[in-house]
């Protein structure tokens, strides 16, 4: 069910093709002719649906986990996505986090189960991001529609009636560029700076990501996007991943070492999964410390807050 064949080979050193252009994908772009089937995912007292589509039908590729720079594995349901939903559900039950009225971004969404959970828990804004627009058109959007009540389903066009439910939108592109499109990130094209802004709804309150840190070469762009997108000072990032991805070098240890060296965010272990089905898997939350918030405001010339 959760094949990891691409992680057992050596990292391909061939230069990657240029990333596809960043764009917003509308629900009206979903192809009705695609063979899309649904299966239940049992999460204890919660059951979500996961869509299934053919990699060959969508990308013209064999049944592959990953083709670097072309297809980043978004059509598979990875264990970390399920781990993350379980951890979020427990944190909600324990009062550690609330999604009600929050702005949420899911990075590398694929099936979008964590973002779907946020939607069901009352988030006001849920934005889904994936490297491939095809993943959003043929899997993420149909899967969101299959899982959420009609009033919460995404509008067919860019216009969203917030009175009828949450704002649900979908964005495709590389982590090094997608900040230019994300509505909650203030982007200044003249000085090429971007930051979560200074308004009460600027930035994302919660960023969710599962199985996004397998490639060491992508760590810097992913972390840079997080810092550009997170709401300060109270935003939180939930990260689900394996401790180590054999063959490609990524994992929580490498990523969190980079975060620690940057000194902008603190990481806390939320859950550890050792079920024997794969390498040890972990869920962390990352939050900015107050010192980094003061420095961030100074970097952008904003007045400090008490």
JSON list of C-alpha atoms in Angstrom, two decimals, residues 200-301:
[
{"chain": "A", "resi": 200, "resn": "UNK", "atom": "CA", "xyz": [-4.81, 40.55, 11.84]},
{"chain": "A", "resi": 201, "resn": "UNK", "atom": "CA", "xyz": [-5.34, 37.88, 9.13]},
{"chain": "A", "resi": 202, "resn": "UNK", "atom": "CA", "xyz": [-1.90, 38.03, 7.47]},
{"chain": "A", "resi": 203, "resn": "UNK", "atom": "CA", "xyz": [0.01, 34.80, 7.05]},
{"chain": "A", "resi": 204, "resn": "UNK", "atom": "CA", "xyz": [-1.15, 31.28, 7.81]},
{"chain": "A", "resi": 205, "resn": "UNK", "atom": "CA", "xyz": [-2.01, 30.35, 11.38]},
{"chain": "A", "resi": 206, "resn": "UNK", "atom": "CA", "xyz": [-1.29, 26.67, 10.75]},
{"chain": "A", "resi": 207, "resn": "UNK", "atom": "CA", "xyz": [0.92, 25.06, 8.10]},
{"chain": "A", "resi": 208, "resn": "UNK", "atom": "CA", "xyz": [0.59, 21.32, 7.57]},
{"chain": "A", "resi": 209, "resn": "UNK", "atom": "CA", "xyz": [3.00, 19.06, 5.70]},
{"chain": "A", "resi": 210, "resn": "UNK", "atom": "CA", "xyz": [3.57, 15.32, 5.49]},
{"chain": "A", "resi": 211, "resn": "UNK", "atom": "CA", "xyz": [6.42, 13.44, 3.76]},
{"chain": "A", "resi": 212, "resn": "UNK", "atom": "CA", "xyz": [7.83, 16.68, 2.29]},
{"chain": "A", "resi": 213, "resn": "UNK", "atom": "CA", "xyz": [11.43, 16.47, 3.52]},
{"chain": "A", "resi": 214, "resn": "UNK", "atom": "CA", "xyz": [12.71, 13.32, 1.80]},
{"chain": "A", "resi": 215, "resn": "UNK", "atom": "CA", "xyz": [15.04, 15.33, -0.47]},
{"chain": "A", "resi": 216, "resn": "UNK", "atom": "CA", "xyz": [17.82, 17.30, 1.22]},
{"chain": "A", "resi": 217, "resn": "UNK", "atom": "CA", "xyz": [18.15, 19.53, -1.84]},
{"chain": "A", "resi": 218, "resn": "UNK", "atom": "CA", "xyz": [14.62, 20.88, -1.23]},
{"chain": "A", "resi": 219, "resn": "UNK", "atom": "CA", "xyz": [15.03, 21.63, 2.49]},
{"chain": "A", "resi": 220, "resn": "UNK", "atom": "CA", "xyz": [16.15, 25.23, 2.08]},
{"chain": "A", "resi": 221, "resn": "UNK", "atom": "CA", "xyz": [13.36, 26.23, -0.31]},
{"chain": "A", "resi": 222, "resn": "UNK", "atom": "CA", "xyz": [10.73, 24.51, 1.84]},
{"chain": "A", "resi": 223, "resn": "UNK", "atom": "CA", "xyz": [11.95, 26.14, 5.05]},
{"chain": "A", "resi": 224, "resn": "UNK", "atom": "CA", "xyz": [12.20, 29.49, 3.29]},
{"chain": "A", "resi": 225, "resn": "UNK", "atom": "CA", "xyz": [8.58, 29.18, 2.18]},
{"chain": "A", "resi": 226, "resn": "UNK", "atom": "CA", "xyz": [7.50, 28.33, 5.72]},
{"chain": "A", "resi": 227, "resn": "UNK", "atom": "CA", "xyz": [9.18, 31.45, 7.12]},
{"chain": "A", "resi": 228, "resn": "UNK", "atom": "CA", "xyz": [7.61, 33.60, 4.42]},
{"chain": "A", "resi": 229, "resn": "UNK", "atom": "CA", "xyz": [4.14, 32.16, 4.98]},
{"chain": "A", "resi": 230, "resn": "UNK", "atom": "CA", "xyz": [3.71, 31.59, 8.71]},
{"chain": "A", "resi": 231, "resn": "UNK", "atom": "CA", "xyz": [1.72, 34.07, 10.79]},
{"chain": "A", "resi": 232, "resn": "UNK", "atom": "CA", "xyz": [3.87, 35.72, 13.45]},
{"chain": "A", "resi": 233, "resn": "UNK", "atom": "CA", "xyz": [4.27, 35.24, 16.34]},
{"chain": "A", "resi": 234, "resn": "UNK", "atom": "CA", "xyz": [1.68, 32.55, 17.05]},
{"chain": "A", "resi": 235, "resn": "UNK", "atom": "CA", "xyz": [1.69, 30.48, 13.85]},
{"chain": "A", "resi": 236, "resn": "UNK", "atom": "CA", "xyz": [2.47, 26.78, 14.10]},
{"chain": "A", "resi": 237, "resn": "UNK", "atom": "CA", "xyz": [3.81, 24.21, 11.63]},
{"chain": "A", "resi": 238, "resn": "UNK", "atom": "CA", "xyz": [2.95, 20.51, 11.87]},
{"chain": "A", "resi": 239, "resn": "UNK", "atom": "CA", "xyz": [5.48, 18.26, 10.17]},
{"chain": "A", "resi": 240, "resn": "UNK", "atom": "CA", "xyz": [5.07, 14.50, 9.68]},
{"chain": "A", "resi": 241, "resn": "UNK", "atom": "CA", "xyz": [7.98, 12.57, 8.18]},
{"chain": "A", "resi": 242, "resn": "UNK", "atom": "CA", "xyz": [10.34, 9.66, 8.58]},
{"chain": "A", "resi": 243, "resn": "UNK", "atom": "CA", "xyz": [13.37, 10.01, 10.79]},
{"chain": "A", "resi": 244, "resn": "UNK", "atom": "CA", "xyz": [15.53, 9.10, 7.79]},
{"chain": "A", "resi": 245, "resn": "UNK", "atom": "CA", "xyz": [14.80, 8.43, 4.12]},
{"chain": "A", "resi": 246, "resn": "UNK", "atom": "CA", "xyz": [17.27, 5.80, 2.97]},
{"chain": "A", "resi": 247, "resn": "UNK", "atom": "CA", "xyz": [18.90, 6.51, -0.37]},
{"chain": "A", "resi": 248, "resn": "UNK", "atom": "CA", "xyz": [18.14, 10.22, -0.55]},
{"chain": "A", "resi": 249, "resn": "UNK", "atom": "CA", "xyz": [19.42, 11.47, 2.79]},
{"chain": "A", "resi": 250, "resn": "UNK", "atom": "CA", "xyz": [16.46, 13.53, 3.96]},
{"chain": "A", "resi": 251, "resn": "UNK", "atom": "CA", "xyz": [14.43, 13.07, 7.12]},
{"chain": "A", "resi": 252, "resn": "UNK", "atom": "CA", "xyz": [13.50, 14.81, 10.34]},
{"chain": "A", "resi": 253, "resn": "UNK", "atom": "CA", "xyz": [17.06, 14.78, 11.73]},
{"chain": "A", "resi": 254, "resn": "UNK", "atom": "CA", "xyz": [18.54, 16.64, 8.76]},
{"chain": "A", "resi": 255, "resn": "UNK", "atom": "CA", "xyz": [15.65, 19.07, 8.45]},
{"chain": "A", "resi": 256, "resn": "UNK", "atom": "CA", "xyz": [15.42, 19.90, 12.15]},
{"chain": "A", "resi": 257, "resn": "UNK", "atom": "CA", "xyz": [19.18, 20.37, 12.33]},
{"chain": "A", "resi": 258, "resn": "UNK", "atom": "CA", "xyz": [18.81, 23.10, 9.71]},
{"chain": "A", "resi": 259, "resn": "UNK", "atom": "CA", "xyz": [15.91, 24.64, 11.67]},
{"chain": "A", "resi": 260, "resn": "UNK", "atom": "CA", "xyz": [17.94, 24.59, 14.90]},
{"chain": "A", "resi": 261, "resn": "UNK", "atom": "CA", "xyz": [20.93, 26.23, 13.23]},
{"chain": "A", "resi": 262, "resn": "UNK", "atom": "CA", "xyz": [18.68, 28.99, 11.90]},
{"chain": "A", "resi": 263, "resn": "UNK", "atom": "CA", "xyz": [17.40, 29.73, 15.44]},
{"chain": "A", "resi": 264, "resn": "UNK", "atom": "CA", "xyz": [14.08, 31.10, 14.15]},
{"chain": "A", "resi": 265, "resn": "UNK", "atom": "CA", "xyz": [11.80, 28.26, 15.25]},
{"chain": "A", "resi": 266, "resn": "UNK", "atom": "CA", "xyz": [11.60, 25.72, 18.05]},
{"chain": "A", "resi": 267, "resn": "UNK", "atom": "CA", "xyz": [10.60, 22.12, 17.37]},
{"chain": "A", "resi": 268, "resn": "UNK", "atom": "CA", "xyz": [8.66, 19.83, 19.71]},
{"chain": "A", "resi": 269, "resn": "UNK", "atom": "CA", "xyz": [8.02, 16.11, 19.16]},
{"chain": "A", "resi": 270, "resn": "UNK", "atom": "CA", "xyz": [4.28, 15.41, 19.06]},
{"chain": "A", "resi": 271, "resn": "UNK", "atom": "CA", "xyz": [4.22, 11.72, 18.14]},
{"chain": "A", "resi": 272, "resn": "UNK", "atom": "CA", "xyz": [6.52, 8.85, 17.24]},
{"chain": "A", "resi": 273, "resn": "UNK", "atom": "CA", "xyz": [5.33, 5.86, 15.20]},
{"chain": "A", "resi": 274, "resn": "UNK", "atom": "CA", "xyz": [7.26, 2.58, 15.28]},
{"chain": "A", "resi": 275, "resn": "UNK", "atom": "CA", "xyz": [4.80, 0.12, 13.78]},
{"chain": "A", "resi": 276, "resn": "UNK", "atom": "CA", "xyz": [7.43, -1.91, 11.89]},
{"chain": "A", "resi": 277, "resn": "UNK", "atom": "CA", "xyz": [5.95, -1.10, 8.47]},
{"chain": "A", "resi": 278, "resn": "UNK", "atom": "CA", "xyz": [8.71, 1.38, 7.65]},
{"chain": "A", "resi": 279, "resn": "UNK", "atom": "CA", "xyz": [11.46, 3.47, 9.18]},
{"chain": "A", "resi": 280, "resn": "UNK", "atom": "CA", "xyz": [10.58, 5.33, 12.38]},
{"chain": "A", "resi": 281, "resn": "UNK", "atom": "CA", "xyz": [8.08, 8.09, 11.63]},
{"chain": "A", "resi": 282, "resn": "UNK", "atom": "CA", "xyz": [7.62, 11.29, 13.65]},
{"chain": "A", "resi": 283, "resn": "UNK", "atom": "CA", "xyz": [5.30, 14.25, 13.95]},
{"chain": "A", "resi": 284, "resn": "UNK", "atom": "CA", "xyz": [6.66, 17.60, 15.15]},
{"chain": "A", "resi": 285, "resn": "UNK", "atom": "CA", "xyz": [5.26, 21.03, 15.71]},
{"chain": "A", "resi": 286, "resn": "UNK", "atom": "CA", "xyz": [7.42, 24.05, 14.97]},
{"chain": "A", "resi": 287, "resn": "UNK", "atom": "CA", "xyz": [6.78, 27.50, 16.36]},
{"chain": "A", "resi": 288, "resn": "UNK", "atom": "CA", "xyz": [8.68, 30.75, 16.12]},
{"chain": "A", "resi": 289, "resn": "UNK", "atom": "CA", "xyz": [10.32, 31.96, 19.31]},
{"chain": "A", "resi": 290, "resn": "UNK", "atom": "CA", "xyz": [9.77, 35.53, 20.49]},
{"chain": "A", "resi": 291, "resn": "UNK", "atom": "CA", "xyz": [13.37, 36.54, 19.79]},
{"chain": "A", "resi": 292, "resn": "UNK", "atom": "CA", "xyz": [13.05, 35.51, 16.15]},
{"chain": "A", "resi": 293, "resn": "UNK", "atom": "CA", "xyz": [9.78, 37.44, 15.91]},
{"chain": "A", "resi": 294, "resn": "UNK", "atom": "CA", "xyz": [11.45, 40.63, 17.12]},
{"chain": "A", "resi": 295, "resn": "UNK", "atom": "CA", "xyz": [14.25, 40.13, 14.57]},
{"chain": "A", "resi": 296, "resn": "UNK", "atom": "CA", "xyz": [11.72, 39.41, 11.81]},
{"chain": "A", "resi": 297, "resn": "UNK", "atom": "CA", "xyz": [9.87, 42.64, 12.51]},
{"chain": "A", "resi": 298, "resn": "UNK", "atom": "CA", "xyz": [13.13, 44.54, 12.52]},
{"chain": "A", "resi": 299, "resn": "UNK", "atom": "CA", "xyz": [14.16, 42.99, 9.18]},
{"chain": "A", "resi": 300, "resn": "UNK", "atom": "CA", "xyz": [11.03, 44.33, 7.52]},
{"chain": "A", "resi": 301, "resn": "UNK", "atom": "CA", "xyz": [11.07, 47.70, 9.25]}
]
